[in-house]
CSV table of C-alpha atoms in Angstrom, one decimal:
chain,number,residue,atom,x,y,z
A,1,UNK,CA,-193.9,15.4,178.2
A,2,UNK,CA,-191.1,17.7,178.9
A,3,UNK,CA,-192.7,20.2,176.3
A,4,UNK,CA,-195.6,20.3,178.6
A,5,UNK,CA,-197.4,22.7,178.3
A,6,UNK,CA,-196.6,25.2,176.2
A,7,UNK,CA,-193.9,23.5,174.1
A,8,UNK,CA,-190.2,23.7,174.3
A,9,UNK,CA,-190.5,27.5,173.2
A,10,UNK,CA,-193.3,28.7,175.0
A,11,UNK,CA,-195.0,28.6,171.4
A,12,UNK,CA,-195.8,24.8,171.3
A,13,UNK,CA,-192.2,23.4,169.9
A,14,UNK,CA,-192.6,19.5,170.2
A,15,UNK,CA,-190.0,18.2,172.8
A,16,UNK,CA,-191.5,14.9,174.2
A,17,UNK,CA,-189.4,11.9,175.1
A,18,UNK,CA,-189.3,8.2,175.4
A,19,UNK,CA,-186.6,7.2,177.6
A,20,UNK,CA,-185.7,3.1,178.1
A,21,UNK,CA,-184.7,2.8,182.3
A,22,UNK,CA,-182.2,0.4,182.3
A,23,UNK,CA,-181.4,-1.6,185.8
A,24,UNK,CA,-178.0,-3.4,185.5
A,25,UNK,CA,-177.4,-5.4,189.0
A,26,UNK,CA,-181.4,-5.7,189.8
A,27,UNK,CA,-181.4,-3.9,192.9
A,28,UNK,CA,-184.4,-2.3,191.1
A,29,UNK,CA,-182.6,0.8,191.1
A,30,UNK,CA,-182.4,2.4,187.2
A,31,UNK,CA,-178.6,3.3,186.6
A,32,UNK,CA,-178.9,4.2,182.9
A,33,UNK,CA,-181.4,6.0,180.7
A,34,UNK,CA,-181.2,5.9,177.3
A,35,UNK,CA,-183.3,8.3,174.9
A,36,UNK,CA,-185.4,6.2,172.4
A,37,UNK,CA,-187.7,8.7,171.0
A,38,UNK,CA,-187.1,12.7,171.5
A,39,UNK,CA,-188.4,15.1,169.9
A,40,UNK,CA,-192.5,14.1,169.8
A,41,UNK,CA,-195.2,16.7,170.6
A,42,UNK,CA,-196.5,15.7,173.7
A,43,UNK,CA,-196.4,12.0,174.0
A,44,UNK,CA,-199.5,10.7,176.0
A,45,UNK,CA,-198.8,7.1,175.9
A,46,UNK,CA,-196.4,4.2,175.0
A,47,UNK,CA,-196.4,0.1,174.8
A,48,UNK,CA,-194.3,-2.4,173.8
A,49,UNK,CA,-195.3,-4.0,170.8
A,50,UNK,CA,-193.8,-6.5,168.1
A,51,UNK,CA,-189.9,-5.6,167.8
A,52,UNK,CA,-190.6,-1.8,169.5
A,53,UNK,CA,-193.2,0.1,170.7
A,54,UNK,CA,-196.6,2.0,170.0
A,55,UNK,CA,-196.5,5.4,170.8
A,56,UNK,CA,-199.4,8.1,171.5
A,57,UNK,CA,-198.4,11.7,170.0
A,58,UNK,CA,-201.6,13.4,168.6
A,59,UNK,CA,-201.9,13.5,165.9
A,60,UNK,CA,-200.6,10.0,165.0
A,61,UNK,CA,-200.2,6.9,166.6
A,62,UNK,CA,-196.8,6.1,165.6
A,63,UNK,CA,-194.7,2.4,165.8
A,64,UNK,CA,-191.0,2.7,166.7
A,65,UNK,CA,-188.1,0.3,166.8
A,66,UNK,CA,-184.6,0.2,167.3
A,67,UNK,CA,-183.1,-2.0,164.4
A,68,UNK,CA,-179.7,-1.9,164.8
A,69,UNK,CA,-179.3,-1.9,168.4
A,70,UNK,CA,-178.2,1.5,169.4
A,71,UNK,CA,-181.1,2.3,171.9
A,72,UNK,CA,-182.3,4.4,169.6
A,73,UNK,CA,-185.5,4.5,167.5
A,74,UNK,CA,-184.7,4.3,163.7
A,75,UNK,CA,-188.1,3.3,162.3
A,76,UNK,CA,-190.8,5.3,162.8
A,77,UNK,CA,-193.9,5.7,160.9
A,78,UNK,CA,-197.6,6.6,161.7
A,79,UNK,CA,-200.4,3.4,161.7
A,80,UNK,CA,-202.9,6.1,162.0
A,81,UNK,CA,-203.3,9.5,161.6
A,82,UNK,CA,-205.7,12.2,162.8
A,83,UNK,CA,-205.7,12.4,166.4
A,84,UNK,CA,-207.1,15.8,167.4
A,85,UNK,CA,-204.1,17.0,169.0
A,86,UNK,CA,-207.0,19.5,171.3
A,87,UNK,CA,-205.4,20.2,174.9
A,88,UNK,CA,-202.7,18.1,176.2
A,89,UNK,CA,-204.4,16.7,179.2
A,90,UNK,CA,-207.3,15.5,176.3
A,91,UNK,CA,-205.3,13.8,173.5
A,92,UNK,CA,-205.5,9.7,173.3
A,93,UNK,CA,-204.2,7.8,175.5
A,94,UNK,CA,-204.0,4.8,177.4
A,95,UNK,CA,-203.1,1.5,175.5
A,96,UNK,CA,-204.8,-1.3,176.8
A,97,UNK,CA,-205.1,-5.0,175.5
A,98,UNK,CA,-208.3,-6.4,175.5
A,99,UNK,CA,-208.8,-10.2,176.0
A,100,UNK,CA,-210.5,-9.8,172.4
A,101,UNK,CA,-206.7,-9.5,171.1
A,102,UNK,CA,-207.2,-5.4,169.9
A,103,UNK,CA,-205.6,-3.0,171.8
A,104,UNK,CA,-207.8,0.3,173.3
A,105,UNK,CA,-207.9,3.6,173.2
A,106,UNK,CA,-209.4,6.3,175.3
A,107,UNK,CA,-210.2,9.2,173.2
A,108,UNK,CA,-209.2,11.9,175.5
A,109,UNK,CA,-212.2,14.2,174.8
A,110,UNK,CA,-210.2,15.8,171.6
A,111,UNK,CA,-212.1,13.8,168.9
A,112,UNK,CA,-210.9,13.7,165.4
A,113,UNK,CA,-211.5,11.4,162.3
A,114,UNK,CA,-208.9,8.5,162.7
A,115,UNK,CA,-207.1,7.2,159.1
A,116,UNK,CA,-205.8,3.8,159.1
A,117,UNK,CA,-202.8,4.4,156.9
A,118,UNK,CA,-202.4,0.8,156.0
A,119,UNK,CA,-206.2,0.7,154.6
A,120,UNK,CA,-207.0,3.9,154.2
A,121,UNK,CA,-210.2,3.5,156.1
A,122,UNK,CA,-211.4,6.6,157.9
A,123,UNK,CA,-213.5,6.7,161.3
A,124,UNK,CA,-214.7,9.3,163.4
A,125,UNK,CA,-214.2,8.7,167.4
A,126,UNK,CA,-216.3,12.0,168.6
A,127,UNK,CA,-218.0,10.6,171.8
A,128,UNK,CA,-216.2,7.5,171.6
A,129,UNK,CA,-213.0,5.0,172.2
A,130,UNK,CA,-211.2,2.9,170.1
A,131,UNK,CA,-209.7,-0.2,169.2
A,132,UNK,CA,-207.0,-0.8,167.1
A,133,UNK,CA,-205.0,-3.6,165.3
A,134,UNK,CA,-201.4,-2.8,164.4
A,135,UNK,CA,-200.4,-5.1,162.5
A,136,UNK,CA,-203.9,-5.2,160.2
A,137,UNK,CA,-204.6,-1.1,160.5
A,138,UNK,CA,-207.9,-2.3,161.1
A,139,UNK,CA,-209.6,0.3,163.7
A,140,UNK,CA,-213.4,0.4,165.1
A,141,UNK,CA,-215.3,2.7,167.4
A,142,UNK,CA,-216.2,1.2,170.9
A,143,UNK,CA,-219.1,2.5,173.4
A,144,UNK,CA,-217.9,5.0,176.0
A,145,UNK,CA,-215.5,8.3,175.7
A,146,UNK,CA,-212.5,8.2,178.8
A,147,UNK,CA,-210.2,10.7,179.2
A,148,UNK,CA,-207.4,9.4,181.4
A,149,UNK,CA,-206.9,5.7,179.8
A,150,UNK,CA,-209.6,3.0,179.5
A,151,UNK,CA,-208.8,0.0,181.8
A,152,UNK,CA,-210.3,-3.9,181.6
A,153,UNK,CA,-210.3,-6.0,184.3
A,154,UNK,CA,-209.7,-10.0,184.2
A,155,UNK,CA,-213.0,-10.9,182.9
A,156,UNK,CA,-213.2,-8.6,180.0
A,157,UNK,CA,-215.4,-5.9,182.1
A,158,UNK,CA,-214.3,-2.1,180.6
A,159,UNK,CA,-213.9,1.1,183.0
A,160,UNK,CA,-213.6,4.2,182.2
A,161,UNK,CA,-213.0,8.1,183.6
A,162,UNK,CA,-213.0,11.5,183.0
A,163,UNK,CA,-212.2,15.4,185.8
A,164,UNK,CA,-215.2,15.0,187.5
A,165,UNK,CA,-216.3,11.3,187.4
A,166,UNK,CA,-213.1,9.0,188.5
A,167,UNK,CA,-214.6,5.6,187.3
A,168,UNK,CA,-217.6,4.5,185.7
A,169,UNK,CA,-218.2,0.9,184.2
A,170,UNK,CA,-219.1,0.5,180.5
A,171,UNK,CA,-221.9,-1.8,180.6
A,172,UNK,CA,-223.2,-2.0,177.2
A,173,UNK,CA,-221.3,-2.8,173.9
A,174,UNK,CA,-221.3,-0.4,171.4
């Protein structure tokens, strides 16, 4: 979030990056960094996932890949769109996989009404978290609303967060 937090001209210019660390000998020292992604407004999250990665930048929840090997991302396309992109510190965030085989979402506290682009359904997430499939689009609501990442632990208990409350434990399904 280089661009934080008033862009890369003071008047909200998008100049996020995804860098790939590269450590050569394994003395778990990075000696090369290599731009994937540059020029996204204020990424809040990444993952590795299929052939590249998911990538948080409100308003869309993009997948990226690097197809013909230059360490740079080539594809990239939104699986959903509609992210509130709100106040930097509140966009989405936070991919998580649940034991359920969806990946999570915390909401961030900016909202917005979430498209799938591969189905073309529409949900809102005001008040609440998601879960996604990438490679279906599907996308559903689940209980609680964290604004710094929503975290599982081994036996499929949710926590959650937000300024003033650090952790709290999401009891109840949605």
């Amino acid at each position: 979030m280089r661009d934080y937090p008033l862009g890369m001209d003071g008047k909200g210019k998008a100049g996020g990056r995804i860098k790939v660390l590269a450590d050569a000998d394994g003395d778990g020292v990075f000696e090369r960094a290599t731009v994937f992604m540059d020029g996204l407004p204020f990424p809040t999250s990444v993952m590795p996932w299929g052939k590249g990665a998911l990538v948080a930048s409100a308003p869309d929840l993009l997948y990226a890949e690097d197809t013909d090997g230059d360490g740079l991302a080539d594809v990239r396309r939104a699986l959903f769109t509609g992210f509130n992109p709100g106040n930097q510190q509140h966009r989405f965030n936070g991919f998580e996989w649940g034991l359920d085989g969806w990946v999570y979402l915390a909401n961030g506290d900016s909202g917005g009404e979430v498209k799938s682009i591969k189905t073309g359904k529409v949900i809102s997430i005001r008040g609440r978290d998601i879960r996604f499939r990438p490679d279906t689009g599907e996308l559903e609501t689940v209980s609680a609303q964290t604004q710094f990442g929503r975290r599982r632990d081994d036996w499929g208990n949710w926590f959650g967060n937000n300024n003033s409350i650090w952790l709290w434990h999401v009891t109840l399904p949605e």
